[in-house]
PDB file of C-alpha atoms in Angstrom:
ATOM      1  CA  MET A  19      -5.148  19.795  18.277  1.00  0.00           C
ATOM      2  CA  SER A  20      -8.628  18.733  17.098  1.00  0.00           C
ATOM      3  CA  SER A  21     -10.357  15.655  18.515  1.00  0.00           C
ATOM      4  CA  LYS A  22      -9.847  13.950  15.148  1.00  0.00           C
ATOM      5  CA  GLU A  23      -6.120  14.655  15.210  1.00  0.00           C
ATOM      6  CA  SER A  24      -5.964  13.442  18.810  1.00  0.00           C
ATOM      7  CA  SER A  25      -7.602  10.176  17.774  1.00  0.00           C
ATOM      8  CA  TRP A  26      -5.146   9.731  14.898  1.00  0.00           C
ATOM      9  CA  LYS A  27      -2.202  10.410  17.215  1.00  0.00           C
ATOM     10  CA  TYR A  28      -3.598   7.954  19.753  1.00  0.00           C
ATOM     11  CA  ALA A  29      -3.944   5.282  17.044  1.00  0.00           C
ATOM     12  CA  ASP A  30      -0.360   5.881  15.889  1.00  0.00           C
ATOM     13  CA  ASP A  31       1.091   5.966  19.405  1.00  0.00           C
ATOM     14  CA  LEU A  32      -0.641   2.694  20.251  1.00  0.00           C
ATOM     15  CA  VAL A  33       1.393   0.814  17.642  1.00  0.00           C
ATOM     16  CA  ALA A  34       4.618  -0.929  18.637  1.00  0.00           C
ATOM     17  CA  GLU A  35       6.847  -1.212  15.574  1.00  0.00           C
ATOM     18  CA  THR A  36       9.703  -3.684  15.250  1.00  0.00           C
ATOM     19  CA  PRO A  37      13.283  -2.345  15.233  1.00  0.00           C
ATOM     20  CA  GLN A  38      13.475  -3.065  11.503  1.00  0.00           C
ATOM     21  CA  ILE A  39      10.338  -1.002  10.786  1.00  0.00           C
ATOM     22  CA  VAL A  40      11.572   1.823  13.013  1.00  0.00           C
ATOM     23  CA  ALA A  41      14.891   1.872  11.134  1.00  0.00           C
ATOM     24  CA  ALA A  42      13.209   1.718   7.719  1.00  0.00           C
ATOM     25  CA  ARG A  43      10.894   4.580   8.694  1.00  0.00           C
ATOM     26  CA  ALA A  44      13.868   6.676   9.825  1.00  0.00           C
ATOM     27  CA  HIS A  45      15.760   5.988   6.591  1.00  0.00           C
ATOM     28  CA  ALA A  46      12.696   6.949   4.563  1.00  0.00           C
ATOM     29  CA  ALA A  47      12.362  10.232   6.448  1.00  0.00           C
ATOM     30  CA  GLU A  48      16.043  10.988   5.841  1.00  0.00           C
ATOM     31  CA  VAL A  49      15.665  10.722   2.056  1.00  0.00           C
ATOM     32  CA  GLY A  50      12.239  12.372   1.883  1.00  0.00           C
ATOM     33  CA  VAL A  51      10.166   9.262   1.139  1.00  0.00           C
ATOM     34  CA  GLU A  52       6.740   9.294   2.798  1.00  0.00           C
ATOM     35  CA  SER A  53       5.937   6.055   4.593  1.00  0.00           C
ATOM     36  CA  VAL A  54       2.552   4.840   5.745  1.00  0.00           C
ATOM     37  CA  SER A  55       1.745   5.903   9.308  1.00  0.00           C
ATOM     38  CA  PRO A  56       2.149   3.354  12.118  1.00  0.00           C
ATOM     39  CA  ALA A  57      -1.641   3.015  12.376  1.00  0.00           C
ATOM     40  CA  ILE A  58      -1.939   2.285   8.654  1.00  0.00           C
ATOM     41  CA  GLY A  59       1.041  -0.049   8.771  1.00  0.00           C
ATOM     42  CA  SER A  60      -0.583  -2.070  11.529  1.00  0.00           C
ATOM     43  CA  GLN A  61      -3.778  -2.274   9.451  1.00  0.00           C
ATOM     44  CA  LEU A  62      -1.749  -3.633   6.548  1.00  0.00           C
ATOM     45  CA  GLY A  63      -0.355  -6.284   8.864  1.00  0.00           C
ATOM     46  CA  VAL A  64      -3.771  -7.198  10.227  1.00  0.00           C
ATOM     47  CA  ILE A  65      -5.278  -7.504   6.730  1.00  0.00           C
ATOM     48  CA  ALA A  66      -2.332  -9.609   5.536  1.00  0.00           C
ATOM     49  CA  ALA A  67      -2.779 -11.892   8.541  1.00  0.00           C
ATOM     50  CA  ALA A  68      -6.576 -12.071   8.274  1.00  0.00           C
ATOM     51  CA  THR A  69      -6.406 -13.039   4.610  1.00  0.00           C
ATOM     52  CA  ALA A  70      -3.570 -15.527   5.239  1.00  0.00           C
ATOM     53  CA  ALA A  71      -1.832 -13.924   2.278  1.00  0.00           C
ATOM     54  CA  LYS A  72       0.677 -16.070   0.431  1.00  0.00           C
ATOM     55  CA  SER A  73       1.378 -13.804  -2.552  1.00  0.00           C
ATOM     56  CA  ILE A  74       1.664 -10.020  -2.369  1.00  0.00           C
ATOM     57  CA  VAL A  75       2.360  -7.349  -4.960  1.00  0.00           C
ATOM     58  CA  GLU A  76       3.535  -3.944  -3.795  1.00  0.00           C
ATOM     59  CA  ILE A  77       3.484  -0.968  -6.153  1.00  0.00           C
ATOM     60  CA  GLY A  78       5.954   1.418  -4.571  1.00  0.00           C
ATOM     61  CA  THR A  79       8.720  -0.193  -2.506  1.00  0.00           C
ATOM     62  CA  GLY A  80       9.837   2.940  -0.682  1.00  0.00           C
ATOM     63  CA  LEU A  81      12.329   1.948   2.017  1.00  0.00           C
ATOM     64  CA  GLY A  82      10.422  -1.179   3.008  1.00  0.00           C
ATOM     65  CA  VAL A  83       8.041   0.008   5.750  1.00  0.00           C
ATOM     66  CA  SER A  84       4.853  -1.320   4.134  1.00  0.00           C
ATOM     67  CA  ALA A  85       6.471  -4.591   3.065  1.00  0.00           C
ATOM     68  CA  LEU A  86       7.778  -5.193   6.578  1.00  0.00           C
ATOM     69  CA  TRP A  87       4.318  -4.643   8.026  1.00  0.00           C
ATOM     70  CA  MET A  88       2.567  -6.932   5.522  1.00  0.00           C
ATOM     71  CA  LEU A  89       5.132  -9.685   5.968  1.00  0.00           C
ATOM     72  CA  ARG A  90       4.876  -9.345   9.730  1.00  0.00           C
ATOM     73  CA  GLY A  91       1.215 -10.283   9.313  1.00  0.00           C
ATOM     74  CA  ALA A  92       1.847 -12.903   6.644  1.00  0.00           C
ATOM     75  CA  PRO A  93       5.334 -14.305   7.316  1.00  0.00           C
ATOM     76  CA  GLU A  94       4.933 -17.138   4.807  1.00  0.00           C
ATOM     77  CA  ALA A  95       4.084 -14.798   1.913  1.00  0.00           C
ATOM     78  CA  THR A  96       6.178 -14.015  -1.123  1.00  0.00           C
ATOM     79  CA  ILE A  97       6.314 -10.330  -2.048  1.00  0.00           C
ATOM     80  CA  THR A  98       6.864  -8.791  -5.477  1.00  0.00           C
ATOM     81  CA  SER A  99       7.667  -5.103  -5.076  1.00  0.00           C
ATOM     82  CA  ILE A 100       7.960  -2.589  -7.911  1.00  0.00           C
ATOM     83  CA  ASP A 101       9.732   0.765  -7.785  1.00  0.00           C
ATOM     84  CA  THR A 102      11.785   3.033 -10.031  1.00  0.00           C
ATOM     85  CA  GLU A 103      14.437   3.698  -7.368  1.00  0.00           C
ATOM     86  CA  LEU A 104      17.060   0.939  -7.251  1.00  0.00           C
ATOM     87  CA  GLU A 105      18.881   2.420  -4.251  1.00  0.00           C
ATOM     88  CA  HIS A 106      15.678   2.534  -2.226  1.00  0.00           C
ATOM     89  CA  GLN A 107      14.974  -1.084  -3.100  1.00  0.00           C
ATOM     90  CA  GLN A 108      18.434  -2.134  -1.962  1.00  0.00           C
ATOM     91  CA  VAL A 109      17.779  -0.535   1.431  1.00  0.00           C
ATOM     92  CA  ALA A 110      14.361  -2.210   1.580  1.00  0.00           C
ATOM     93  CA  ARG A 111      15.888  -5.604   0.746  1.00  0.00           C
ATOM     94  CA  ALA A 112      18.436  -5.210   3.547  1.00  0.00           C
ATOM     95  CA  ALA A 113      15.637  -4.342   5.983  1.00  0.00           C
ATOM     96  CA  LEU A 114      13.606  -7.377   4.936  1.00  0.00           C
ATOM     97  CA  LEU A 115      16.590  -9.689   5.271  1.00  0.00           C
ATOM     98  CA  ASP A 116      17.345  -8.200   8.686  1.00  0.00           C
ATOM     99  CA  ALA A 117      13.750  -9.059   9.634  1.00  0.00           C
ATOM    100  CA  LYS A 118      14.523 -12.691   8.725  1.00  0.00           C
ATOM    101  CA  VAL A 119      12.427 -12.716   5.536  1.00  0.00           C
ATOM    102  CA  PRO A 120      13.959 -15.450   3.342  1.00  0.00           C
ATOM    103  CA  ALA A 121      15.659 -14.052   0.249  1.00  0.00           C
ATOM    104  CA  ASN A 122      13.668 -16.378  -2.022  1.00  0.00           C
ATOM    105  CA  ARG A 123      10.442 -14.707  -0.873  1.00  0.00           C
ATOM    106  CA  ILE A 124      11.624 -11.234  -1.902  1.00  0.00           C
ATOM    107  CA  ARG A 125      11.269 -10.228  -5.548  1.00  0.00           C
ATOM    108  CA  LEU A 126      12.169  -6.605  -6.237  1.00  0.00           C
ATOM    109  CA  ILE A 127      11.576  -5.264  -9.745  1.00  0.00           C
ATOM    110  CA  THR A 128      13.131  -1.947 -10.692  1.00  0.00           C
ATOM    111  CA  GLY A 129      11.027  -0.179 -13.301  1.00  0.00           C
ATOM    112  CA  ARG A 130       7.885   1.783 -14.006  1.00  0.00           C
ATOM    113  CA  ALA A 131       4.799   0.091 -12.616  1.00  0.00           C
ATOM    114  CA  GLY A 132       2.919   0.878 -15.815  1.00  0.00           C
ATOM    115  CA  ASP A 133       5.442  -1.245 -17.722  1.00  0.00           C
ATOM    116  CA  VAL A 134       5.738  -4.064 -15.179  1.00  0.00           C
ATOM    117  CA  LEU A 135       2.131  -4.672 -14.109  1.00  0.00           C
ATOM    118  CA  PRO A 136       0.831  -5.840 -17.511  1.00  0.00           C
ATOM    119  CA  ARG A 137       3.368  -8.683 -17.364  1.00  0.00           C
ATOM    120  CA  LEU A 138       2.109 -10.103 -14.054  1.00  0.00           C
ATOM    121  CA  ASN A 139      -0.418 -12.933 -14.013  1.00  0.00           C
ATOM    122  CA  GLU A 140      -4.044 -12.002 -13.455  1.00  0.00           C
ATOM    123  CA  ASN A 141      -6.152 -13.541 -10.670  1.00  0.00           C
ATOM    124  CA  SER A 142      -2.953 -14.749  -8.985  1.00  0.00           C
ATOM    125  CA  TYR A 143      -2.335 -12.623  -5.895  1.00  0.00           C
ATOM    126  CA  ASP A 144      -3.883 -12.339  -2.437  1.00  0.00           C
ATOM    127  CA  LEU A 145      -2.937  -8.721  -1.766  1.00  0.00           C
ATOM    128  CA  VAL A 146      -1.872  -5.790  -3.915  1.00  0.00           C
ATOM    129  CA  LEU A 147      -0.700  -2.571  -2.274  1.00  0.00           C
ATOM    130  CA  VAL A 148      -0.888   0.568  -4.433  1.00  0.00           C
ATOM    131  CA  ASP A 149       1.385   3.264  -3.007  1.00  0.00           C
ATOM    132  CA  ALA A 150       3.249   4.951  -5.842  1.00  0.00           C
ATOM    133  CA  ASP A 151       2.776   7.896  -8.213  1.00  0.00           C
ATOM    134  CA  ALA A 152      -0.574   9.233  -7.020  1.00  0.00           C
ATOM    135  CA  ALA A 153      -1.191  10.703 -10.469  1.00  0.00           C
ATOM    136  CA  SER A 154      -1.509   7.129 -11.774  1.00  0.00           C
ATOM    137  CA  VAL A 155      -3.612   5.732  -8.932  1.00  0.00           C
ATOM    138  CA  ILE A 156      -6.636   4.910 -11.099  1.00  0.00           C
ATOM    139  CA  GLU A 157      -4.511   3.039 -13.645  1.00  0.00           C
ATOM    140  CA  TYR A 158      -2.660   1.131 -10.927  1.00  0.00           C
ATOM    141  CA  VAL A 159      -5.826   0.118  -9.105  1.00  0.00           C
ATOM    142  CA  GLU A 160      -7.286  -1.176 -12.381  1.00  0.00           C
ATOM    143  CA  HIS A 161      -4.194  -3.352 -12.785  1.00  0.00           C
ATOM    144  CA  ALA A 162      -4.365  -4.393  -9.133  1.00  0.00           C
ATOM    145  CA  LEU A 163      -7.963  -5.581  -9.449  1.00  0.00           C
ATOM    146  CA  ARG A 164      -6.943  -7.646 -12.453  1.00  0.00           C
ATOM    147  CA  LEU A 165      -4.088  -9.208 -10.504  1.00  0.00           C
ATOM    148  CA  VAL A 166      -5.887 -10.198  -7.300  1.00  0.00           C
ATOM    149  CA  ARG A 167      -7.808 -13.441  -7.115  1.00  0.00           C
ATOM    150  CA  ARG A 168     -11.466 -13.543  -6.201  1.00  0.00           C
ATOM    151  CA  GLY A 169     -11.487 -12.800  -2.472  1.00  0.00           C
ATOM    152  CA  GLY A 170      -8.195 -10.935  -2.809  1.00  0.00           C
ATOM    153  CA  THR A 171      -7.784  -7.376  -1.579  1.00  0.00           C
ATOM    154  CA  VAL A 172      -6.318  -4.175  -3.021  1.00  0.00           C
ATOM    155  CA  LEU A 173      -4.998  -1.660  -0.481  1.00  0.00           C
ATOM    156  CA  VAL A 174      -4.502   2.025  -1.287  1.00  0.00           C
ATOM    157  CA  PRO A 175      -2.781   4.143   1.392  1.00  0.00           C
ATOM    158  CA  HIS A 176      -3.029   7.952   1.309  1.00  0.00           C
ATOM    159  CA  ALA A 177      -6.532   7.637  -0.125  1.00  0.00           C
ATOM    160  CA  LEU A 178      -7.670  10.829   1.635  1.00  0.00           C
ATOM    161  CA  TRP A 179      -4.709  12.647   0.106  1.00  0.00           C
ATOM    162  CA  LYS A 180      -3.567  15.012   2.830  1.00  0.00           C
ATOM    163  CA  ASP A 181      -7.125  15.553   4.104  1.00  0.00           C
ATOM    164  CA  LYS A 182      -8.150  17.133   0.792  1.00  0.00           C
ATOM    165  CA  VAL A 183     -10.418  14.428  -0.627  1.00  0.00           C
ATOM    166  CA  ALA A 184     -13.141  14.942   1.971  1.00  0.00           C
ATOM    167  CA  ASP A 185     -13.057  18.741   1.619  1.00  0.00           C
ATOM    168  CA  PRO A 186     -15.358  19.802  -1.253  1.00  0.00           C
ATOM    169  CA  VAL A 187     -13.489  23.084  -1.596  1.00  0.00           C
ATOM    170  CA  GLN A 188     -10.282  21.298  -2.556  1.00  0.00           C
ATOM    171  CA  ARG A 189      -9.545  20.799  -6.239  1.00  0.00           C
ATOM    172  CA  GLY A 190      -6.679  19.406  -8.274  1.00  0.00           C
ATOM    173  CA  GLU A 191      -6.163  16.410 -10.512  1.00  0.00           C
ATOM    174  CA  THR A 192      -4.919  14.041  -7.789  1.00  0.00           C
ATOM    175  CA  VAL A 193      -7.751  14.943  -5.411  1.00  0.00           C
ATOM    176  CA  THR A 194     -10.284  14.463  -8.199  1.00  0.00           C
ATOM    177  CA  ASP A 195      -8.747  11.107  -9.157  1.00  0.00           C
ATOM    178  CA  PHE A 196      -9.031   9.798  -5.605  1.00  0.00           C
ATOM    179  CA  ARG A 197     -12.637  11.004  -5.320  1.00  0.00           C
ATOM    180  CA  THR A 198     -13.508   9.358  -8.631  1.00  0.00           C
ATOM    181  CA  LEU A 199     -11.768   6.118  -7.650  1.00  0.00           C
ATOM    182  CA  ILE A 200     -13.473   5.900  -4.260  1.00  0.00           C
ATOM    183  CA  ALA A 201     -16.916   6.719  -5.657  1.00  0.00           C
ATOM    184  CA  GLU A 202     -16.702   4.261  -8.550  1.00  0.00           C
ATOM    185  CA  LEU A 203     -15.479   1.418  -6.371  1.00  0.00           C
ATOM    186  CA  ALA A 204     -18.132   2.096  -3.742  1.00  0.00           C
ATOM    187  CA  ALA A 205     -20.790   1.823  -6.455  1.00  0.00           C
ATOM    188  CA  SER A 206     -19.361  -1.360  -8.003  1.00  0.00           C
ATOM    189  CA  GLU A 207     -21.022  -4.717  -7.395  1.00  0.00           C
ATOM    190  CA  ALA A 208     -17.777  -6.516  -8.226  1.00  0.00           C
ATOM    191  CA  VAL A 209     -15.997  -5.407  -5.057  1.00  0.00           C
ATOM    192  CA  LEU A 210     -16.536  -4.639  -1.393  1.00  0.00           C
ATOM    193  CA  THR A 211     -14.975  -1.341  -0.337  1.00  0.00           C
ATOM    194  CA  ALA A 212     -14.075   0.239   3.002  1.00  0.00           C
ATOM    195  CA  LEU A 213     -12.277   3.524   3.665  1.00  0.00           C
ATOM    196  CA  SER A 214     -10.369   3.932   6.930  1.00  0.00           C
ATOM    197  CA  PRO A 215      -9.715   7.535   8.020  1.00  0.00           C
ATOM    198  CA  ALA A 216      -6.625   6.693  10.075  1.00  0.00           C
ATOM    199  CA  GLY A 217      -3.363   8.280   9.011  1.00  0.00           C
ATOM    200  CA  ASP A 218      -3.871   9.689   5.515  1.00  0.00           C
ATOM    201  CA  GLY A 219      -6.580   7.152   4.749  1.00  0.00           C
ATOM    202  CA  LEU A 220      -6.544   3.522   3.666  1.00  0.00           C
ATOM    203  CA  LEU A 221      -8.877   2.350   0.902  1.00  0.00           C
ATOM    204  CA  GLN A 222      -9.563  -1.396   1.121  1.00  0.00           C
ATOM    205  CA  VAL A 223     -11.102  -3.145  -1.889  1.00  0.00           C
ATOM    206  CA  THR A 224     -11.919  -6.872  -1.920  1.00  0.00           C
ATOM    207  CA  LYS A 225     -12.795  -8.519  -5.220  1.00  0.00           C
ATOM    208  CA  ILE A 226     -15.969 -10.636  -4.932  1.00  0.00           C
ATOM    209  CA  VAL A 227     -16.678 -11.163  -8.647  1.00  0.00           C
ATOM    210  CA  GLY A 228     -14.268 -12.398 -11.271  1.00  0.00           C
TER     211      GLY A 228
END
């Protein structure tokens, strides 16, 4: 194991997940849905807490791991989560309710994000998590930046895409899209951007103009 992999493992092993997150992670693994790593999940919780988030949009519900982490950090927040898989959302809802998240703070929308996002109000959300359909990541981040308020943050897990983004030898449309996204945001004066290498990467983008 490389020193980098050892550091990642150490960061993951350091995290103590709640029983609800552990169960949601296990359910996701059973059905082949990739969840954020524990280290990334804890970062989501820290960012949600640090921003005192009250309104969150999640693109890609999965089985609820990311939502549970964000709401652990921001327990007063309302979450709107979008996914095409109704059954997965039902499992996620049960996990959130088991974690004592009030039902009126959970809004699950079953549908394609590309159809749903244009209907959400711009400049209205504190956090937007983009974790669905990597082939559409640029489109979804554009929507996310429209939705967050000034000072709001867009979070993009898996931004290093299986360790391929940082390797110049690697090609492919998804890898190229992530490289383009990261480079353009880093050069933009409208946002502040940070890229964490933990897990499979977490791109953090805070809107400072608009």
